[in-house]
Amino acid sequence: MSEGRFYLTTPLYYVNAKPHLGHAYTTIVADCLARASRQRGKEVFLLTGTDEHGEKVAQAARENGLEPQAFVDQTSELFKGLWARLGISYDHFIRTTDPAHRSTVQEALRRLEKQGALQRGTYTFWYCLPCETSWAAGDFPHPTQKVCPTCKRAVEEVTEEDFFLNLEAHRPWLKRHILEHPDFIQPQGRCNEVLALLEEPLPQLCITRPQERVSWGIEVPFSPAHVTYVWFDALLNYITALGWPEGKRFQELWVETGAIHLVGKDILRHHALYWPIILHALGVALPKKIFAHGWWLIKGEKMSKSKGNIVDPRDVVEAYGLDGFRYFLLREVPFGEDGIFSEEALRGRINADLANDLGNLVYRTLTMLEKHTQGGVPPGKLDPAVKAEISECQKKVSEGLERLAPNEALRALWVLINKSNLRIERSQPWTLAREGKRQALEELLYGLAEVLRALALLLWPFLPTTAESILKQLGLTTSLRDERLPDSLEKPIPPGTAIAKGQPLFPRLEP
Ligand code: MSP
């Protein structure tokens, strides 16, 4: 995150059902990274949205007794509503049924057809409906067991006439590109998986579906009997949203800046193989980075609607508050690895990290300011040791975010929190007060007030509500949205600022 602009995307979520915790996860991570980048003075464009075509969505519409358009209008609102509840600061929400997206996908198809990149033919493949993904015979680890290599569910054999993109022709350059750009696919383990796929010939990518079998899709402009394959349509969103081919945004964000795509590991193949090849075939530059994160598991299984084990983010927020939820998702597992979701783990984090460490530091600092300095920030000069701790924390937070590792950034923040709690215990302010050591007491409290202000600034991308509350309780009235790093960290808290202590930030949860 060192250049002046930042273009970040989440996957487009299928609207066959309401959003669950897995969807909220990527979107919260994206929001955190976007807020942090804005705070560091970058021009950010965070794109999210919904993937609304295809067989799976059409089937869900039928089951709900609605026309597909009416159904997707309804479910895409559930995603928008949830993002509002989760404080997601996206810049644009694209729906693949947006007229501008549809016509741009058709333009892409026309271009590929015109340059002879598409072949027409009859092919047999095995289709996994939940993943909306086709597999070739060679993709199955056991040739007799035809189950989806990603989700392990039964696949359906399909033979039909479609249009195909020849992926194999692109294998050499894509392999070279990945090897020459070690950051292109992250984390490293996922990059190795893609490189392993590139050791074998690639199958054809079928990019259409016959109208008579799947009617809910974007019409193929040169073949009225076909609609566009939902993945081809959906992947293009990352550039249609920017006004490809001519848009100013496309030039600035895609060409000059380069996109960072956050995706789950189950859709890595689509993003790391199909998408670069589609772009290359269209003569468009590749994204800067594709980061594949892990899954949230419940009792060892991926959380998903079909397994009936989904957690509704609204229920968690209702029970534990928004920032408790955000904190757990961002802190519990390294971004990239699988995580186990359980209420017990969530409660443990809230009690240990938020109530005990952070909540306690804020509450006791404000209580001491109330008691010993008449509720005002005392005059003081910042202890160089405290100053150094704050700078070290700021540096580590930025480095963690740069590596797309929010959990590491949070760990650095907790080092500062824990050191500050320790300082209180070691300095024994109650003894300093009793013994009338006024200057030492004021210096300690001044340093703690500065730590709280720094925490508010640095925590804001992760826990926006908590950060605003810390700032308000410190008696500062600016909105963190308008603060810029590192400048805001350098401005000392004015002595005499009247604090406005409130309730503890995170009440301890009883067993
Ligand atoms: N519509 C496609 C993506 C198209 S992007 C151009 C799709 N949609 S999805 O709704 O099925 O999944 C969206 C994202 O949610 C994926 O990145 C997927 O990995 C993520 N998750 C779904 N369940 C998940 C968990 N249990 N845990 C973490 N993320 C998971 O795929």
Short mmCIF file of N, CA, C and O in Angstrom, two decimals, residues 318-397:
data_model
loop_
_atom_site.label_atom_id
_atom_site.label_comp_id
_atom_site.label_asym_id
_atom_site.label_seq_id
_atom_site.Cartn_x
_atom_site.Cartn_y
_atom_site.Cartn_z
N GLU A 318 -25.99 -8.85 16.89
CA GLU A 318 -27.06 -8.59 17.85
C GLU A 318 -26.64 -9.02 19.26
O GLU A 318 -26.81 -8.32 20.24
N ALA A 319 -26.00 -10.19 19.33
CA ALA A 319 -25.66 -10.75 20.64
C ALA A 319 -24.37 -10.15 21.21
O ALA A 319 -24.25 -9.98 22.42
N TYR A 320 -23.40 -9.85 20.35
CA TYR A 320 -22.07 -9.48 20.87
C TYR A 320 -21.58 -8.10 20.43
O TYR A 320 -20.48 -7.70 20.80
N GLY A 321 -22.38 -7.40 19.62
CA GLY A 321 -21.95 -6.08 19.18
C GLY A 321 -21.10 -6.18 17.92
O GLY A 321 -20.44 -7.19 17.66
N LEU A 322 -21.14 -5.10 17.15
CA LEU A 322 -20.43 -5.11 15.87
C LEU A 322 -18.92 -5.26 16.04
O LEU A 322 -18.27 -6.05 15.36
N ASP A 323 -18.34 -4.50 16.97
CA ASP A 323 -16.88 -4.53 17.04
C ASP A 323 -16.36 -5.83 17.63
O ASP A 323 -15.25 -6.26 17.28
N GLY A 324 -17.13 -6.47 18.48
CA GLY A 324 -16.73 -7.79 18.98
C GLY A 324 -16.63 -8.77 17.82
O GLY A 324 -15.68 -9.56 17.72
N PHE A 325 -17.60 -8.69 16.92
CA PHE A 325 -17.64 -9.57 15.76
C PHE A 325 -16.48 -9.26 14.81
O PHE A 325 -15.74 -10.15 14.37
N ARG A 326 -16.32 -7.97 14.49
CA ARG A 326 -15.22 -7.58 13.59
C ARG A 326 -13.88 -8.01 14.18
O ARG A 326 -13.02 -8.55 13.48
N TYR A 327 -13.73 -7.76 15.47
CA TYR A 327 -12.45 -8.08 16.11
C TYR A 327 -12.16 -9.59 15.99
O TYR A 327 -11.06 -9.99 15.61
N PHE A 328 -13.13 -10.39 16.30
CA PHE A 328 -12.93 -11.84 16.26
C PHE A 328 -12.48 -12.28 14.86
O PHE A 328 -11.50 -13.01 14.71
N LEU A 329 -13.19 -11.82 13.84
CA LEU A 329 -12.87 -12.27 12.48
C LEU A 329 -11.47 -11.80 12.06
O LEU A 329 -10.73 -12.52 11.40
N LEU A 330 -11.13 -10.58 12.45
CA LEU A 330 -9.85 -10.02 12.00
C LEU A 330 -8.67 -10.56 12.80
O LEU A 330 -7.55 -10.60 12.30
N ARG A 331 -8.94 -10.97 14.05
CA ARG A 331 -7.83 -11.32 14.95
C ARG A 331 -7.61 -12.83 15.09
O ARG A 331 -6.48 -13.27 15.28
N GLU A 332 -8.69 -13.59 14.99
CA GLU A 332 -8.62 -14.99 15.40
C GLU A 332 -7.66 -15.84 14.56
O GLU A 332 -6.92 -16.65 15.09
N VAL A 333 -7.69 -15.65 13.23
CA VAL A 333 -6.81 -16.48 12.39
C VAL A 333 -6.05 -15.62 11.40
O VAL A 333 -6.54 -14.58 10.97
N PRO A 334 -4.85 -16.08 11.02
CA PRO A 334 -4.13 -15.35 9.99
C PRO A 334 -4.97 -15.36 8.70
O PRO A 334 -5.54 -16.40 8.36
N PHE A 335 -5.04 -14.23 8.04
CA PHE A 335 -5.80 -14.14 6.79
C PHE A 335 -5.12 -15.07 5.79
O PHE A 335 -3.95 -14.88 5.48
N GLY A 336 -5.82 -16.06 5.32
CA GLY A 336 -5.19 -17.05 4.44
C GLY A 336 -5.41 -18.45 4.99
O GLY A 336 -5.46 -19.41 4.25
N GLU A 337 -5.57 -18.55 6.31
CA GLU A 337 -5.76 -19.88 6.91
C GLU A 337 -7.22 -20.11 7.29
O GLU A 337 -7.97 -19.17 7.46
N ASP A 338 -7.56 -21.38 7.46
CA ASP A 338 -8.92 -21.70 7.92
C ASP A 338 -9.06 -21.30 9.38
O ASP A 338 -8.08 -21.29 10.12
N GLY A 339 -10.29 -21.03 9.78
CA GLY A 339 -10.55 -20.69 11.18
C GLY A 339 -11.75 -21.47 11.68
O GLY A 339 -12.62 -21.86 10.91
N ILE A 340 -11.78 -21.69 12.97
CA ILE A 340 -12.93 -22.40 13.54
C ILE A 340 -13.80 -21.38 14.22
O ILE A 340 -13.32 -20.64 15.10
N PHE A 341 -15.05 -21.33 13.81
CA PHE A 341 -15.96 -20.40 14.46
C PHE A 341 -16.72 -21.11 15.56
O PHE A 341 -17.33 -22.15 15.33
N SER A 342 -16.64 -20.56 16.76
CA SER A 342 -17.49 -21.07 17.83
C SER A 342 -17.80 -19.90 18.75
O SER A 342 -17.01 -18.96 18.87
N GLU A 343 -18.95 -19.98 19.38
CA GLU A 343 -19.35 -18.90 20.27
C GLU A 343 -18.39 -18.82 21.45
O GLU A 343 -18.10 -17.75 21.96
N GLU A 344 -17.90 -19.98 21.84
CA GLU A 344 -16.98 -20.03 22.97
C GLU A 344 -15.69 -19.24 22.65
O GLU A 344 -15.22 -18.45 23.47
N ALA A 345 -15.16 -19.48 21.45
CA ALA A 345 -13.94 -18.77 21.05
C ALA A 345 -14.20 -17.26 20.96
O ALA A 345 -13.39 -16.43 21.38
N LEU A 346 -15.36 -16.92 20.41
CA LEU A 346 -15.72 -15.51 20.27
C LEU A 346 -15.83 -14.84 21.64
O LEU A 346 -15.27 -13.76 21.88
N ARG A 347 -16.50 -15.50 22.55
CA ARG A 347 -16.65 -14.94 23.91
C ARG A 347 -15.30 -14.82 24.61
O ARG A 347 -15.03 -13.84 25.30
N GLY A 348 -14.45 -15.82 24.37
CA GLY A 348 -13.12 -15.80 24.99
C GLY A 348 -12.33 -14.58 24.53
O GLY A 348 -11.72 -13.87 25.34
N ARG A 349 -12.35 -14.33 23.23
CA ARG A 349 -11.64 -13.16 22.67
C ARG A 349 -12.20 -11.86 23.23
O ARG A 349 -11.46 -10.93 23.56
N ILE A 350 -13.52 -11.79 23.28
CA ILE A 350 -14.14 -10.54 23.74
C ILE A 350 -13.74 -10.29 25.19
O ILE A 350 -13.32 -9.18 25.55
N ASN A 351 -13.82 -11.31 26.01
CA ASN A 351 -13.48 -11.11 27.42
C ASN A 351 -12.00 -10.80 27.62
O ASN A 351 -11.64 -9.85 28.31
N ALA A 352 -11.14 -11.62 27.00
CA ALA A 352 -9.71 -11.46 27.26
C ALA A 352 -9.15 -10.19 26.64
O ALA A 352 -8.52 -9.38 27.32
N ASP A 353 -9.40 -10.01 25.34
CA ASP A 353 -8.72 -8.92 24.63
C ASP A 353 -9.48 -7.60 24.74
O ASP A 353 -8.87 -6.55 24.93
N LEU A 354 -10.80 -7.68 24.56
CA LEU A 354 -11.55 -6.43 24.50
C LEU A 354 -11.95 -5.92 25.88
O LEU A 354 -11.74 -4.76 26.20
N ALA A 355 -12.54 -6.80 26.69
CA ALA A 355 -12.98 -6.33 28.02
C ALA A 355 -11.76 -6.14 28.94
O ALA A 355 -11.54 -5.05 29.47
N ASN A 356 -10.94 -7.18 29.07
CA ASN A 356 -9.82 -7.10 30.03
C ASN A 356 -8.73 -6.12 29.58
O ASN A 356 -8.36 -5.23 30.32
N ASP A 357 -8.19 -6.34 28.39
CA ASP A 357 -7.02 -5.55 27.99
C ASP A 357 -7.39 -4.13 27.55
O ASP A 357 -7.01 -3.16 28.20
N LEU A 358 -8.16 -4.05 26.47
CA LEU A 358 -8.45 -2.72 25.93
C LEU A 358 -9.43 -1.95 26.82
O LEU A 358 -9.18 -0.80 27.21
N GLY A 359 -10.56 -2.60 27.14
CA GLY A 359 -11.61 -1.91 27.91
C GLY A 359 -11.08 -1.42 29.24
O GLY A 359 -11.33 -0.29 29.65
N ASN A 360 -10.32 -2.27 29.86
CA ASN A 360 -9.76 -1.94 31.15
C ASN A 360 -8.79 -0.76 31.08
O ASN A 360 -8.81 0.14 31.92
N LEU A 361 -7.93 -0.78 30.08
CA LEU A 361 -6.96 0.31 29.93
C LEU A 361 -7.69 1.65 29.78
O LEU A 361 -7.34 2.64 30.43
N VAL A 362 -8.71 1.65 28.93
CA VAL A 362 -9.43 2.90 28.69
C VAL A 362 -10.15 3.33 29.98
O VAL A 362 -10.04 4.49 30.41
N TYR A 363 -10.83 2.40 30.60
CA TYR A 363 -11.65 2.75 31.77
C TYR A 363 -10.79 3.23 32.94
O TYR A 363 -11.07 4.25 33.56
N ARG A 364 -9.72 2.50 33.19
CA ARG A 364 -8.93 2.92 34.36
C ARG A 364 -8.17 4.22 34.10
O ARG A 364 -8.00 5.04 35.00
N THR A 365 -7.74 4.44 32.87
CA THR A 365 -7.06 5.70 32.55
C THR A 365 -8.02 6.87 32.76
O THR A 365 -7.68 7.88 33.40
N LEU A 366 -9.24 6.72 32.24
CA LEU A 366 -10.20 7.82 32.37
C LEU A 366 -10.60 8.01 33.83
O LEU A 366 -10.79 9.14 34.29
N THR A 367 -10.71 6.91 34.55
CA THR A 367 -11.06 7.02 35.97
C THR A 367 -9.97 7.79 36.73
O THR A 367 -10.26 8.65 37.56
N MET A 368 -8.72 7.50 36.41
CA MET A 368 -7.61 8.20 37.09
C MET A 368 -7.59 9.68 36.71
O MET A 368 -7.29 10.54 37.54
N LEU A 369 -7.91 9.96 35.43
CA LEU A 369 -7.95 11.38 35.03
C LEU A 369 -9.06 12.10 35.78
O LEU A 369 -8.90 13.25 36.19
N GLU A 370 -10.17 11.41 35.96
CA GLU A 370 -11.28 12.01 36.72
C GLU A 370 -10.86 12.31 38.16
O GLU A 370 -11.12 13.37 38.70
N LYS A 371 -10.18 11.31 38.71
CA LYS A 371 -9.89 11.37 40.13
C LYS A 371 -8.72 12.31 40.47
O LYS A 371 -8.79 13.09 41.42
N HIS A 372 -7.66 12.22 39.67
CA HIS A 372 -6.44 12.92 40.06
C HIS A 372 -6.22 14.25 39.36
O HIS A 372 -5.43 15.06 39.82
N THR A 373 -6.83 14.47 38.20
CA THR A 373 -6.57 15.74 37.50
C THR A 373 -7.89 16.43 37.13
O THR A 373 -8.00 17.05 36.08
N GLN A 374 -8.86 16.29 37.97
CA GLN A 374 -10.18 16.94 37.84
C GLN A 374 -10.81 16.71 36.46
O GLN A 374 -11.41 17.61 35.87
N GLY A 375 -10.61 15.52 35.92
CA GLY A 375 -11.29 15.20 34.65
C GLY A 375 -10.71 15.92 33.45
O GLY A 375 -11.35 16.00 32.40
N GLY A 376 -9.49 16.45 33.58
CA GLY A 376 -8.88 17.09 32.43
C GLY A 376 -7.54 16.44 32.13
O GLY A 376 -6.93 15.83 33.00
N VAL A 377 -7.13 16.54 30.87
CA VAL A 377 -5.81 16.02 30.52
C VAL A 377 -4.76 16.94 31.13
O VAL A 377 -4.83 18.16 30.92
N PRO A 378 -3.83 16.42 31.93
CA PRO A 378 -2.88 17.31 32.61
C PRO A 378 -1.86 17.86 31.64
O PRO A 378 -1.66 17.31 30.57
N PRO A 379 -1.20 18.95 32.01
CA PRO A 379 -0.10 19.42 31.18
C PRO A 379 1.00 18.38 31.27
O PRO A 379 1.12 17.71 32.29
N GLY A 380 1.74 18.19 30.24
CA GLY A 380 2.78 17.19 30.38
C GLY A 380 3.64 17.14 29.15
O GLY A 380 3.29 17.66 28.09
N LYS A 381 4.76 16.47 29.32
CA LYS A 381 5.58 16.24 28.13
C LYS A 381 5.63 14.73 27.99
O LYS A 381 5.61 14.00 28.99
N LEU A 382 5.63 14.30 26.73
CA LEU A 382 5.49 12.86 26.50
C LEU A 382 6.80 12.14 26.80
O LEU A 382 7.85 12.49 26.27
N ASP A 383 6.70 11.17 27.68
CA ASP A 383 7.84 10.32 28.02
C ASP A 383 8.39 9.69 26.72
O ASP A 383 7.63 9.07 25.97
N PRO A 384 9.70 9.86 26.43
CA PRO A 384 10.24 9.31 25.17
C PRO A 384 9.99 7.81 25.04
O PRO A 384 9.82 7.31 23.92
N ALA A 385 9.91 7.10 26.16
CA ALA A 385 9.67 5.66 26.07
C ALA A 385 8.26 5.39 25.54
O ALA A 385 8.06 4.50 24.71
N VAL A 386 7.29 6.20 25.99
CA VAL A 386 5.91 6.02 25.51
C VAL A 386 5.84 6.40 24.03
O VAL A 386 5.23 5.70 23.21
N LYS A 387 6.51 7.49 23.70
CA LYS A 387 6.53 7.93 22.31
C LYS A 387 7.08 6.82 21.41
O LYS A 387 6.53 6.52 20.34
N ALA A 388 8.16 6.20 21.87
CA ALA A 388 8.78 5.12 21.07
C ALA A 388 7.83 3.93 20.94
O ALA A 388 7.73 3.33 19.86
N GLU A 389 7.09 3.63 22.00
CA GLU A 389 6.14 2.49 21.93
C GLU A 389 5.04 2.79 20.91
O GLU A 389 4.63 1.90 20.15
N ILE A 390 4.57 4.04 20.92
CA ILE A 390 3.51 4.40 19.96
C ILE A 390 4.05 4.31 18.52
O ILE A 390 3.40 3.74 17.64
N SER A 391 5.26 4.84 18.30
CA SER A 391 5.79 4.79 16.92
C SER A 391 6.02 3.36 16.47
O SER A 391 5.75 3.02 15.31
N GLU A 392 6.53 2.54 17.37
CA GLU A 392 6.79 1.15 17.03
C GLU A 392 5.47 0.46 16.65
O GLU A 392 5.38 -0.28 15.66
N CYS A 393 4.44 0.76 17.43
CA CYS A 393 3.13 0.17 17.17
C CYS A 393 2.61 0.62 15.81
O CYS A 393 2.17 -0.19 14.99
N GLN A 394 2.71 1.92 15.56
CA GLN A 394 2.23 2.44 14.27
C GLN A 394 2.94 1.75 13.10
O GLN A 394 2.32 1.36 12.12
N LYS A 395 4.25 1.58 13.24
CA LYS A 395 5.05 0.97 12.18
C LYS A 395 4.58 -0.48 11.94
O LYS A 395 4.32 -0.90 10.81
N LYS A 396 4.40 -1.21 13.03
CA LYS A 396 4.01 -2.62 12.91
C LYS A 396 2.59 -2.77 12.36
O LYS A 396 2.31 -3.70 11.60
N VAL A 397 1.72 -1.85 12.75
CA VAL A 397 0.34 -1.91 12.23
C VAL A 397 0.38 -1.71 10.71
O VAL A 397 -0.22 -2.47 9.95
#
